[in-house]
Short mmCIF file of C-alpha atoms in Angstrom, two decimals:
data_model
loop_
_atom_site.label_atom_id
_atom_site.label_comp_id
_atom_site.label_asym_id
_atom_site.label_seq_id
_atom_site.Cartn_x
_atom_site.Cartn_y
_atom_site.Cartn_z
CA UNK E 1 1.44 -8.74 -47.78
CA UNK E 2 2.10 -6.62 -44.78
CA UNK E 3 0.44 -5.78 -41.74
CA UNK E 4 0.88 -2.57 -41.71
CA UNK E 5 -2.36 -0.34 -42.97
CA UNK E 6 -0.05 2.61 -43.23
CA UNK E 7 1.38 1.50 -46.63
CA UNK E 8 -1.83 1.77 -48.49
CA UNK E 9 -0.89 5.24 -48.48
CA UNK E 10 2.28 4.94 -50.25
CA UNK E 11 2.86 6.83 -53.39
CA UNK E 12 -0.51 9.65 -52.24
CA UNK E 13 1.05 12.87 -51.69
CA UNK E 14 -0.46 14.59 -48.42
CA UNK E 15 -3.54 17.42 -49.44
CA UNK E 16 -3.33 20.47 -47.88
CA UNK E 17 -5.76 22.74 -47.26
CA UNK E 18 -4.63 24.52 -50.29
CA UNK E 19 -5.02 21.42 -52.77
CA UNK E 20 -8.81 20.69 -50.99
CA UNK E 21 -10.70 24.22 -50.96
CA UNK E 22 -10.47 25.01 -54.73
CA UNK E 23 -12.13 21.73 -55.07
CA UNK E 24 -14.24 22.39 -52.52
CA UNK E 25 -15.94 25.89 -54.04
CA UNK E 26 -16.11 24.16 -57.65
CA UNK E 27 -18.74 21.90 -55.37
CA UNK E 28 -20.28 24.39 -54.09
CA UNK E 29 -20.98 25.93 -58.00
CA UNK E 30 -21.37 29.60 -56.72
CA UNK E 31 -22.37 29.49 -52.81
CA UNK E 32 -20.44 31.31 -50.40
CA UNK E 33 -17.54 29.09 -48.92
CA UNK E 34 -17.72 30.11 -45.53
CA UNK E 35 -21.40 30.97 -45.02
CA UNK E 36 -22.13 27.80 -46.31
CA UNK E 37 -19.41 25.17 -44.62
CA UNK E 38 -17.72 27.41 -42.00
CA UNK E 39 -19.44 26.86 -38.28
CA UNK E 40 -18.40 28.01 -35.11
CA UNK E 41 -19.79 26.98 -31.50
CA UNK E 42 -21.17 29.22 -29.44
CA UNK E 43 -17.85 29.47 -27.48
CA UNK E 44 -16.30 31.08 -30.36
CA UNK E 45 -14.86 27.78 -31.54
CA UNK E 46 -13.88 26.68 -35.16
CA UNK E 47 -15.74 23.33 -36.36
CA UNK E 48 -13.76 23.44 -39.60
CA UNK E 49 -15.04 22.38 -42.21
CA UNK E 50 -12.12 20.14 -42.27
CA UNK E 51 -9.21 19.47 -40.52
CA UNK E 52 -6.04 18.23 -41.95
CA UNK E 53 -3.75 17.79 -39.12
CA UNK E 54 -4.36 17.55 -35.31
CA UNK E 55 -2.70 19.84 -32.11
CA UNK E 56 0.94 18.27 -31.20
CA UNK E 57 -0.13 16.13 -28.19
CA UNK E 58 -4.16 16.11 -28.66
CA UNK E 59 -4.70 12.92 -28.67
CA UNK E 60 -2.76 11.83 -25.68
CA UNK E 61 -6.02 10.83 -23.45
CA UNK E 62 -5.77 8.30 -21.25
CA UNK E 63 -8.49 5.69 -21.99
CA UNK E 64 -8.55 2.92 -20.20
CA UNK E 65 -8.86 -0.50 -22.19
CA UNK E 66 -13.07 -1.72 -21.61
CA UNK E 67 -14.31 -4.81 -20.22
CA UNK E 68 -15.64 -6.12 -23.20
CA UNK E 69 -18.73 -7.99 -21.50
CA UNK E 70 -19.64 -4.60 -19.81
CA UNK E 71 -18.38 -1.88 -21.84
CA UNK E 72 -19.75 1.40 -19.00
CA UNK E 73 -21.36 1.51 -16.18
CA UNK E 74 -24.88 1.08 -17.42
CA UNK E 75 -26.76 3.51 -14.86
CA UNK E 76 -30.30 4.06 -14.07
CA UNK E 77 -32.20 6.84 -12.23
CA UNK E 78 -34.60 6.14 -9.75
CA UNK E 79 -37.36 8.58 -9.21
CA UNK E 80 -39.93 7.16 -7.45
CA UNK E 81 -41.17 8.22 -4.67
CA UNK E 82 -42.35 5.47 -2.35
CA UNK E 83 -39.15 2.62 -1.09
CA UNK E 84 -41.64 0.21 -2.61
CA UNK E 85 -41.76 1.50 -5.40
CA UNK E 86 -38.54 2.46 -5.91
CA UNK E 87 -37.53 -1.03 -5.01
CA UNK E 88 -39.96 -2.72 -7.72
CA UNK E 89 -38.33 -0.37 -10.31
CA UNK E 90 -34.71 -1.23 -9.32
CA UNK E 91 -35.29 -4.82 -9.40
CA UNK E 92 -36.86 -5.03 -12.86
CA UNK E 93 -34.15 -2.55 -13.99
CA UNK E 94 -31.01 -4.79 -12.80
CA UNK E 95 -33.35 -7.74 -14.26
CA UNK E 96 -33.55 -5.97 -17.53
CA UNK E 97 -29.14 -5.25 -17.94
CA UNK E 98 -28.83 -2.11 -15.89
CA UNK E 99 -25.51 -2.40 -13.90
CA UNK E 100 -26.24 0.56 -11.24
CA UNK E 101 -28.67 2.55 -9.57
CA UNK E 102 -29.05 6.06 -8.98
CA UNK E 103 -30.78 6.85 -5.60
CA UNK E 104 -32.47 10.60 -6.46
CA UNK E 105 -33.36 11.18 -2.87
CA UNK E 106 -35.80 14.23 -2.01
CA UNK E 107 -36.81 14.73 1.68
CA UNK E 108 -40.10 15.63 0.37
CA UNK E 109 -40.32 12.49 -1.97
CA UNK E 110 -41.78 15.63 -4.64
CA UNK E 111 -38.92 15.13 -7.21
CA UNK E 112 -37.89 11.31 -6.41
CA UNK E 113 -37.23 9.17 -3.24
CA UNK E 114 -38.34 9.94 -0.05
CA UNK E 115 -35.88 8.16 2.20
CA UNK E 116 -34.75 10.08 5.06
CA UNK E 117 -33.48 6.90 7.26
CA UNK E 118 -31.25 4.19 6.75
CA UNK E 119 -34.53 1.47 7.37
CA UNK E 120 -36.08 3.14 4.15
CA UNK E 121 -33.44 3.54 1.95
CA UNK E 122 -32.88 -0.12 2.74
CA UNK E 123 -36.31 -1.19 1.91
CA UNK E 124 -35.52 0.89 -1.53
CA UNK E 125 -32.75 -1.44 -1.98
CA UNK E 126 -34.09 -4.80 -1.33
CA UNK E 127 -32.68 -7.46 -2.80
CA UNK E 128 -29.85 -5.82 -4.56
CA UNK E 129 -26.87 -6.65 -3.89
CA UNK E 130 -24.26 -3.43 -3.24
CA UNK E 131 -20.97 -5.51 -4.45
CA UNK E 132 -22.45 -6.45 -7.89
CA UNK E 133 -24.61 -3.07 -8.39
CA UNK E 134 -22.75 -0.12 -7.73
CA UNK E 135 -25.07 2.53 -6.08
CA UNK E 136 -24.77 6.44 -5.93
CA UNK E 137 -26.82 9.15 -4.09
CA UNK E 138 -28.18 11.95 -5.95
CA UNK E 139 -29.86 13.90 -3.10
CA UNK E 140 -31.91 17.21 -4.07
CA UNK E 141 -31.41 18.13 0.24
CA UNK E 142 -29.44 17.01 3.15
CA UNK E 143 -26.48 15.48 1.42
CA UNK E 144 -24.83 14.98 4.48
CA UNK E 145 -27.63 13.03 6.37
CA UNK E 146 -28.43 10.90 3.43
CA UNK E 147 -24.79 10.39 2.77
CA UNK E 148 -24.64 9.30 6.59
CA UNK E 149 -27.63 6.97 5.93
CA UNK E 150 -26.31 4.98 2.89
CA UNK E 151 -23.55 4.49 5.22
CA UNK E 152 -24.70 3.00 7.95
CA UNK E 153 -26.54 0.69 5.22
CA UNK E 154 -23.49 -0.51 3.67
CA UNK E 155 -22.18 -1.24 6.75
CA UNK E 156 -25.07 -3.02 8.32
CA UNK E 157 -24.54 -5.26 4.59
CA UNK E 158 -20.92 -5.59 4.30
CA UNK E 159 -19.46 -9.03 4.44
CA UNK E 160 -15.97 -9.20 5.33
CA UNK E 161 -13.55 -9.18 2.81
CA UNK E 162 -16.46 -7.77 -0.26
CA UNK E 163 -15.35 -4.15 -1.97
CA UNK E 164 -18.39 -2.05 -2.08
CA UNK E 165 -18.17 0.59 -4.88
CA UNK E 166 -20.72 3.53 -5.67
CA UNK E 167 -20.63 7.22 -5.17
CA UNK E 168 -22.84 9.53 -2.28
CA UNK E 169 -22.68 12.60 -4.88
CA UNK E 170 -21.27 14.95 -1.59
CA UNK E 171 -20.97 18.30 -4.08
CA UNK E 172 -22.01 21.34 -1.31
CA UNK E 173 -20.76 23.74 -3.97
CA UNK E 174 -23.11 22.51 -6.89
CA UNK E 175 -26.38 21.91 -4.43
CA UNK E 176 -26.21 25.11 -2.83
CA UNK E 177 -26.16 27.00 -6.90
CA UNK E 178 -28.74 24.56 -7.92
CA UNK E 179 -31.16 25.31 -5.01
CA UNK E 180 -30.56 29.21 -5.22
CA UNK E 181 -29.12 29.47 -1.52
CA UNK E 182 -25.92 30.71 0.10
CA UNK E 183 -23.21 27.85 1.00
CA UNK E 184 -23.44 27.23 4.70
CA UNK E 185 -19.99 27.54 6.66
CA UNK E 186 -20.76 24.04 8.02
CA UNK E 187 -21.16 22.31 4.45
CA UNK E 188 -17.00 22.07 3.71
CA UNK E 189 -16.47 20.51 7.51
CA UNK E 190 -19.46 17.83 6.77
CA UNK E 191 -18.12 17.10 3.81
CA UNK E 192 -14.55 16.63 4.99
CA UNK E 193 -16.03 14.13 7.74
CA UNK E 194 -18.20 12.39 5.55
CA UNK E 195 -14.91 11.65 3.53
CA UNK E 196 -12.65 10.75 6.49
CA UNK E 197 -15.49 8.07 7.60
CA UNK E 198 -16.30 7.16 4.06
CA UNK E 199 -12.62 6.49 2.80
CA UNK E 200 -11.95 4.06 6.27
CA UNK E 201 -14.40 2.29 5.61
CA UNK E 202 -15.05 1.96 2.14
CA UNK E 203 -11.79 3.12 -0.07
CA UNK E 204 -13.29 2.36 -3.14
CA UNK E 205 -16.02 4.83 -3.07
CA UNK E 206 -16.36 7.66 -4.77
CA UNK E 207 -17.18 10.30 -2.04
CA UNK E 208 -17.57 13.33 -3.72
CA UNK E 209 -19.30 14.46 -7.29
CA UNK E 210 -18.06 17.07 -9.33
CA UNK E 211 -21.56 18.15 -11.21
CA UNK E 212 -20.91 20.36 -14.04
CA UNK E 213 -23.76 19.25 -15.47
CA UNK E 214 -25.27 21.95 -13.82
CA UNK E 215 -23.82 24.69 -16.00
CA UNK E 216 -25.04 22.43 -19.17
CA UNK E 217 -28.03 22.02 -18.03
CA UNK E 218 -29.09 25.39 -17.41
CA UNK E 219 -27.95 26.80 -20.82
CA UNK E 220 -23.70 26.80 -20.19
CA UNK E 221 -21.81 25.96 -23.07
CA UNK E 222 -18.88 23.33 -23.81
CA UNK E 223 -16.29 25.80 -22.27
CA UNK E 224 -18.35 26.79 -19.32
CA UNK E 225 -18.99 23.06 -18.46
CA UNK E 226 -15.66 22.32 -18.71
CA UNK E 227 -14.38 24.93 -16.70
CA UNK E 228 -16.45 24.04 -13.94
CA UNK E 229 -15.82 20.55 -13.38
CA UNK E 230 -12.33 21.48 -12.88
CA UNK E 231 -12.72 24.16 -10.34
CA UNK E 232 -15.09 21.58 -8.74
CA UNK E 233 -12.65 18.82 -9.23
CA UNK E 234 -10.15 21.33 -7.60
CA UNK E 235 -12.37 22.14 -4.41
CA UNK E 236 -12.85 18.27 -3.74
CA UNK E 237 -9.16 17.49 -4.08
CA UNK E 238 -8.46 20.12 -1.94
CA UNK E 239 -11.16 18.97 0.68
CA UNK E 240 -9.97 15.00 0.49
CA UNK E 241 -6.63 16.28 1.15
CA UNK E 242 -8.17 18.10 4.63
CA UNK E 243 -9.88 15.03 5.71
CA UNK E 244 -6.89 13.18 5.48
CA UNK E 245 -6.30 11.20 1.89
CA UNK E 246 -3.51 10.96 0.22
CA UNK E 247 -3.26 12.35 -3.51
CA UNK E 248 -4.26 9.46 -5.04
CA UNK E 249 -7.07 8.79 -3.15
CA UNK E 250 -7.82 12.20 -2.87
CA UNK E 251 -8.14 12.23 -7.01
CA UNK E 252 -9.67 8.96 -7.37
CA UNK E 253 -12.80 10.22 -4.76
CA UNK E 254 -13.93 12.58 -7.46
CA UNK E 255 -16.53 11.61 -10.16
CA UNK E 256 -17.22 14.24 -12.95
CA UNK E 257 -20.71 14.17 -14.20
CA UNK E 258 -20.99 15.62 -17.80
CA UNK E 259 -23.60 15.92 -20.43
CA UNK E 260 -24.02 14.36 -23.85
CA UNK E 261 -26.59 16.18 -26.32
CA UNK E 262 -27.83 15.65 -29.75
CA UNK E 263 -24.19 17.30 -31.13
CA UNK E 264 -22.26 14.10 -31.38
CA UNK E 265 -19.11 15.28 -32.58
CA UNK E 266 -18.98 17.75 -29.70
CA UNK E 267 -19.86 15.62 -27.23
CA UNK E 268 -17.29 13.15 -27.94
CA UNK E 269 -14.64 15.82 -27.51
CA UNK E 270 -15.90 17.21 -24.83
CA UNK E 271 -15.67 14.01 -22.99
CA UNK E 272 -12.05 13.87 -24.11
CA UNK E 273 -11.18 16.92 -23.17
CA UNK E 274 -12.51 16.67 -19.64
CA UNK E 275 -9.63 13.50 -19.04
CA UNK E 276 -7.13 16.11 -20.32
CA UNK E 277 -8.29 18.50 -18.67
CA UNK E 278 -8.82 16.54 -14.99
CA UNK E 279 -5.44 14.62 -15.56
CA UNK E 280 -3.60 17.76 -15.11
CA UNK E 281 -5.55 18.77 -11.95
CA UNK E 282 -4.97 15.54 -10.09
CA UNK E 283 -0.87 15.87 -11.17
CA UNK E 284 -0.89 19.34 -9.84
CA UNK E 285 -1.63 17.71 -6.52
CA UNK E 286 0.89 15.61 -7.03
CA UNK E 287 -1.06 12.05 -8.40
CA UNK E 288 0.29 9.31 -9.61
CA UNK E 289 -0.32 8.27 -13.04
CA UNK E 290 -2.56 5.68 -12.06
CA UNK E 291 -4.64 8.05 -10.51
CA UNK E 292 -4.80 10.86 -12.99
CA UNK E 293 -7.31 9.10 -15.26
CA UNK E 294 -11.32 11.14 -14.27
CA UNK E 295 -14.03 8.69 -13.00
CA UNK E 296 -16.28 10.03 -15.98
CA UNK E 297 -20.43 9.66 -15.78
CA UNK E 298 -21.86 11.09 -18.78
CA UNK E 299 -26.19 11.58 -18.68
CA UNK E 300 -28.27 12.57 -21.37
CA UNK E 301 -29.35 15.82 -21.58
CA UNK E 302 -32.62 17.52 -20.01
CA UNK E 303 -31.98 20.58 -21.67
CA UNK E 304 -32.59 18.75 -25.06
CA UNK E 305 -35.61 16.84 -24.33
CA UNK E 306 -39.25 17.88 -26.15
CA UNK E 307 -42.51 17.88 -24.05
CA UNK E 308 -44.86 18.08 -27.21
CA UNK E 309 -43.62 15.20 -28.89
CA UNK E 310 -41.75 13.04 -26.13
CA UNK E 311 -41.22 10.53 -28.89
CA UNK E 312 -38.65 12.05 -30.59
CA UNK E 313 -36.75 11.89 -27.38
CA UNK E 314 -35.87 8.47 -28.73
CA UNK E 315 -33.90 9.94 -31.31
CA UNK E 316 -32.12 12.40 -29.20
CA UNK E 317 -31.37 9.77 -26.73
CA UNK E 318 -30.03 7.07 -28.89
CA UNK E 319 -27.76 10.37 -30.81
CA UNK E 320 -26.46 11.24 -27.09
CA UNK E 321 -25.79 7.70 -26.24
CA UNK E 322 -23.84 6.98 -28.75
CA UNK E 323 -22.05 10.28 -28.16
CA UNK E 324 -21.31 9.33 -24.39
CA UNK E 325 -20.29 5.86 -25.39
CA UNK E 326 -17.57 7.08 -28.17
CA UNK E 327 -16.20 9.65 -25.95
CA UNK E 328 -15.16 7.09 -23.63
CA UNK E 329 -17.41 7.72 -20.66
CA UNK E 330 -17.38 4.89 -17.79
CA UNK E 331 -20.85 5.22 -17.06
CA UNK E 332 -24.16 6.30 -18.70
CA UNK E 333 -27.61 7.36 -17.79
CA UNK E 334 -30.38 7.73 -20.36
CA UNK E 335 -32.97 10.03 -19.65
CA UNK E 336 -36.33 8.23 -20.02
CA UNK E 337 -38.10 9.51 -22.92
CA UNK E 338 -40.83 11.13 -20.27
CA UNK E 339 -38.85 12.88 -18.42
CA UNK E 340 -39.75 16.53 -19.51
CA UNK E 341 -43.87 15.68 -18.53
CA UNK E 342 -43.08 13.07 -15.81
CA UNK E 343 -42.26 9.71 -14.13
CA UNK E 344 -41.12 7.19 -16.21
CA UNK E 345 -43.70 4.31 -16.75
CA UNK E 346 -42.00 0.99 -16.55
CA UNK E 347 -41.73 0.79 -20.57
CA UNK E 348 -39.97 4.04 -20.55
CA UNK E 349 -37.66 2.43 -18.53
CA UNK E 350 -37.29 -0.22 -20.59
CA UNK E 351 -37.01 1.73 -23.63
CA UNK E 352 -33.85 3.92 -21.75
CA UNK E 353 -31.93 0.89 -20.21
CA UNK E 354 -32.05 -1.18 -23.28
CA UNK E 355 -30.46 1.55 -25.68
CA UNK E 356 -27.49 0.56 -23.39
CA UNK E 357 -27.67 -2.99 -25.29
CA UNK E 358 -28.38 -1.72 -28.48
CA UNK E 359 -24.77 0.55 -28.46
CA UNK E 360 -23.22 -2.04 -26.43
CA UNK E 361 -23.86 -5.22 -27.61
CA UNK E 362 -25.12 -4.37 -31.29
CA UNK E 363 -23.53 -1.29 -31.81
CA UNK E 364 -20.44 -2.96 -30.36
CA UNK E 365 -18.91 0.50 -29.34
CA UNK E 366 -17.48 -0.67 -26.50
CA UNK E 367 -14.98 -3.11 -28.45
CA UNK E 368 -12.44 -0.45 -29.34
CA UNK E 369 -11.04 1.76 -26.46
CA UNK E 370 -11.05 5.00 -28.01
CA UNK E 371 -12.74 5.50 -31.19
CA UNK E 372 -12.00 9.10 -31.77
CA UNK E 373 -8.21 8.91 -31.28
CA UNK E 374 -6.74 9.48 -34.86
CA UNK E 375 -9.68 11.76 -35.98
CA UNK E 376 -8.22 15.25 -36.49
CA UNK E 377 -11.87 16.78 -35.81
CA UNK E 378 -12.46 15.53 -32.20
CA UNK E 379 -8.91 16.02 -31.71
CA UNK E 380 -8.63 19.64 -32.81
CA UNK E 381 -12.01 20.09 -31.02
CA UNK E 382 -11.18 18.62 -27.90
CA UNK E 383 -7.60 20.47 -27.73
CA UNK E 384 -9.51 23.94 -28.41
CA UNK E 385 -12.30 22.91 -25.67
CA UNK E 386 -9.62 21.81 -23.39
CA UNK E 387 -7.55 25.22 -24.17
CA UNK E 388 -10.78 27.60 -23.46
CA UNK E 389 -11.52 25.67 -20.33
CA UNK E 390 -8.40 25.95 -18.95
CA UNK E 391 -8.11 29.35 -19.13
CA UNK E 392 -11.74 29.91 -17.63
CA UNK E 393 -10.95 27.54 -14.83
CA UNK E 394 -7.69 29.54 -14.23
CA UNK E 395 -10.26 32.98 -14.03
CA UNK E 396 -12.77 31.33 -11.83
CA UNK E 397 -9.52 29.91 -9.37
CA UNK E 398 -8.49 33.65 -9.50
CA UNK E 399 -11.62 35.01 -8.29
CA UNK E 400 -11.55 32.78 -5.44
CA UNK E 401 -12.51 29.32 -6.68
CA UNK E 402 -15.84 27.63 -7.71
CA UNK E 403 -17.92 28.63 -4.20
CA UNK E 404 -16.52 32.44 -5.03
CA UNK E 405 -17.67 32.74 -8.68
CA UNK E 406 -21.28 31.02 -7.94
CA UNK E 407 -21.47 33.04 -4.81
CA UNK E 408 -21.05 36.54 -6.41
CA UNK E 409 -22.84 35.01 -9.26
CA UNK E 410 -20.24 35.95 -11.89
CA UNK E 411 -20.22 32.61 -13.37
CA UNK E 412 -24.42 32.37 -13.85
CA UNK E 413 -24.16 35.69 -15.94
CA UNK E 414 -21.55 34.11 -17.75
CA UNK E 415 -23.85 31.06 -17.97
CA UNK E 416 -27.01 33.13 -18.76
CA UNK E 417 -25.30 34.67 -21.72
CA UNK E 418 -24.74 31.03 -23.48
CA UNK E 419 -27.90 30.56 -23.01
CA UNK E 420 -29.27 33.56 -24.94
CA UNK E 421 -26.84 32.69 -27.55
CA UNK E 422 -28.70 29.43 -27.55
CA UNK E 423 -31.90 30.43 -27.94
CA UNK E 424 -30.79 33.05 -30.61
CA UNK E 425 -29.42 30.71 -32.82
CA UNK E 426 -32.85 28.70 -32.47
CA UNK E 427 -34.91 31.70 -32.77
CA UNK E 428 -32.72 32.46 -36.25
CA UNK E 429 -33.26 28.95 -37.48
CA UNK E 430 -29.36 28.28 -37.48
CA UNK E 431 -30.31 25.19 -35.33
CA UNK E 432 -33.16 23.50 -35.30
CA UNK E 433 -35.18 20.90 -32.78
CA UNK E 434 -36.44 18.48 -34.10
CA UNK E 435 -40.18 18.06 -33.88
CA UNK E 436 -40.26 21.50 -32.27
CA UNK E 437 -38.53 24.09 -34.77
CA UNK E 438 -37.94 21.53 -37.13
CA UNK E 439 -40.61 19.04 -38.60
CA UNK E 440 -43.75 19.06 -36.10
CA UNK E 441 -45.83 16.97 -36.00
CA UNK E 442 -49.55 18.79 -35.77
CA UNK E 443 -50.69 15.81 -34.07
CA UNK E 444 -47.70 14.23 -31.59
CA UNK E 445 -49.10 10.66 -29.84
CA UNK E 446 -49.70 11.11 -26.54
CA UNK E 447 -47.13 8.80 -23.87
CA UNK E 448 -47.95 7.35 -20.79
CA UNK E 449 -46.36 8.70 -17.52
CA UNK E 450 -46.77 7.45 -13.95
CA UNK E 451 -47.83 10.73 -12.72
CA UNK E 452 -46.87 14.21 -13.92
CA UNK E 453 -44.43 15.94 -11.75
CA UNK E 454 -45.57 18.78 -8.93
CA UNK E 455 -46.43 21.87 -10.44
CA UNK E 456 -44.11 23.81 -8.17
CA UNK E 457 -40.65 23.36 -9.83
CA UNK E 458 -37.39 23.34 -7.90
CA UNK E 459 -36.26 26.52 -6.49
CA UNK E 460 -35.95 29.11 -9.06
CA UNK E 461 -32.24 30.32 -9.34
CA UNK E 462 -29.71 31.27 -12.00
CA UNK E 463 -28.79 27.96 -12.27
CA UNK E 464 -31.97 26.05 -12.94
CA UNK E 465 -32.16 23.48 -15.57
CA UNK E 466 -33.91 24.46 -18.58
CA UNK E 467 -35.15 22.87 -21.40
CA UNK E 468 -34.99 24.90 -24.70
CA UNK E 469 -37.89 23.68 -26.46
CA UNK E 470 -39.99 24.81 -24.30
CA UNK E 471 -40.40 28.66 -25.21
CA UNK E 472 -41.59 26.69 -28.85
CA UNK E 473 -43.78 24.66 -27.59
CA UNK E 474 -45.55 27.37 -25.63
CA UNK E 475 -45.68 29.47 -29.03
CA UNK E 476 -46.97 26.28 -30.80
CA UNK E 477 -50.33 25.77 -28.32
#
């Protein structure tokens, strides 16, 4: 008996496409072959119907073997607005399995936590401990004063001889699109100090954020997403570098934050394709191996979520999840089911944090270290993505870099027409929504929220998350 699987094939001839299509139309007893099984995405993208061989080198990602007790960072959002409150939530989420927090900090305390001083954000953080539970700042204004807060609070905690880990989320490029506002000349120098103070004292956090969720979020595509995590991950390279890292630290104080939706098989190699894709940034600066591999947090989409029928959020979650979890991502946050009509009630926070145990621990997808590698789809996938994205990246680098293209707004037109394809192919009934498009329920349950959110939405801009359910539901009422 041998131990090699491989011989089970012995004696079976490879098929080729040739041998599998005639079989495939006899199947199909009349129906067009490539109306019915032929798909594209809507970055022009071939999803097959099959694939019988993958791109020389596509599946050479560098995926790091998982800690099988902890699989990903298991990361919650905090939105509340009060420290106290925030601080309840926080403790009953690390009680419940969540490994770290994220601190969504609003000066205003409209859209989550109003802590604009180091004494509240450490009342927000009471009791947890910042070398077991990583924290990172997600702050809608004044990244650089909140940045400087969480700081100082670290520092007032540390213990000598403890590694602190997290992330402040410093990305002046991303905030400035997502608010709508020119980049202030001051934002790069800030950010370079924040780095130089941040990397003395605490080398093992991750300073800056490349966010191309963004893009995702407000209707991008695959491509587009791609593309701008890597001129992001390019800009905060280049600004480590200023303040004074070397290459490898310089790469290894960049987290990408992507986006896993509903479309699993895309997701995955999307999240594939980014390590690719980010491994040959950090080389071009001149990284060491060790430091090529992307710090990679992957978050559920917004864009997908229903406000009619929240409870089929479930579904889309757990489908995401498991997306973000196969594609290798080293943390996760799952969007509570509420979060399209407001703050989470403490069982929607239960319900998001323990999907994390369901995939982890009954799932068990964090036993093997990449479950994709071998597949010829999310390898041919994730080499195309990776080829498109490289090639926008190179355009948006040409015009200037990331701050250029959102600045003349080239790169929200080019955002703003995925998004019409979007809604085009929903509006044709080529994809559907479930429990919006696609099976409604005339009489959704109502869910509980802890307050609906302000009616004034963030600043209006090109960029603005959408959701793209929402045009439906409006038709539905």
């Amino acid at each position: 008996m041998t131990d090699d699987i491989r011989a089970l094939a012995g004696g079976f001839p490879a098929l080729s496409p040739q041998d599998w299509r005639p079989l495939a139309e006899k199947a199909l007893r009349g129906a067009d072959f490539e109306e019915t099984l032929s798909r594209t995405t809507v970055d022009g993208i071939d999803r097959g119907p099959v694939f019988f061989d993958r791109p020389e080198g596509a599946h050479a990602v560098d995926a790091a073997p998982r800690d099988i007790h902890l699989p990903w960072g298991m990361r919650q959002t905090l939105v509340e607005a009060s420290p106290e409150a925030a601080n309840a939530a926080a403790l009953a989420d690390l009680m419940g399995g969540v490994s770290e927090l994220e601190l969504r900090l609003d000066p205003e305390g409209r859209f989550g936590l109003k802590a604009n001083d180091v004494d509240l954000m450490d009342a927000a953080l009471k009791g947890v401990d910042l070398t077991l539970a990583p924290v990172h700042l997600d702050s809608l204004g004044g990244q650089g004063h909140h940045a400087h807060a969480f700081l100082t609070l670290m520092a007032r905690r540390r213990v000598d001889g403890e590694q602190i880990e997290g992330g402040l989320g410093i990305s002046p490029v991303e905030r400035a699109a997502r608010q709508g506002v020119a980049l202030d000349d001051q934002c790069f120098p800030k950010a370079i100090e924040i780095a130089e103070l941040a990397h003395a004292a605490f080398p093992n956090l991750k300073v800056f954020r490349a966010d191309a969720a963004l893009a995702f979020e407000a209707g991008g595509s695959e491509v587009q997403e791609l593309a701008m995590m890597a001129a992001s991950a390019a800009t905060y390279i280049r600004l480590a570098l200023k303040a004074g890292l070397g290459a490898d630290a310089a790469a290894r104080s960049v987290e990408a934050r992507l986006v896993a939706d509903t479309d699993i098989h895309l997701t995955i190699a999307k999240l594939r394709a980014a390590r690719r894709i980010f491994a040959r940034i950090a080389e071009s600066f001149g990284a060491s191996d060790q430091a090529r591999r992307l710090s990679l947090h992957a978050t559920t989409a917004h864009r997908m979520l229903s406000a009619r029928d929240p409870w089929t959020n479930l579904i889309r979650n757990a489908c995401a999840g498991f997306a973000a979890a196969a594609g290798g991502a080293d943390a996760i946050t799952v969007r509570p089911l509420t979060e399209a009509i407001g703050r989470p009630t403490p069982f929607a926070r239960r319900v998001a944090r323990n999907l994390h145990i369901l995939l982890a621990e009954e799932s068990h997808l964090g036993k093997v270290t990449d479950p994709a590698a071998g597949s010829y789809l999310h390898e041919s996938l994730a080499d195309a993505l990776a080829q498109k994205a490289w090639a926008l990246f190179q355009e948006i680098e040409a015009k200037g870099g990331l701050a250029s293209a959102l600045s003349s707004e080239w790169f929200q037109s080019e955002i703003a027409k995925s998004r019409r394809a979007h809604l085009n192919r929903y509006e044709a009934g080529t994809d559907q929504i479930l429990g919006v498009t696609q099976y409604a329920d005339p009489d959704p349950r109502a869910v509980e929220t802890d307050g609906s959110w302000p009616d004034d939405d963030l600043p209006a801009c090109a960029l603005a998350p959408i959701r793209f359910a929402a045009q439906f539901e409006e038709a539905a009422q």
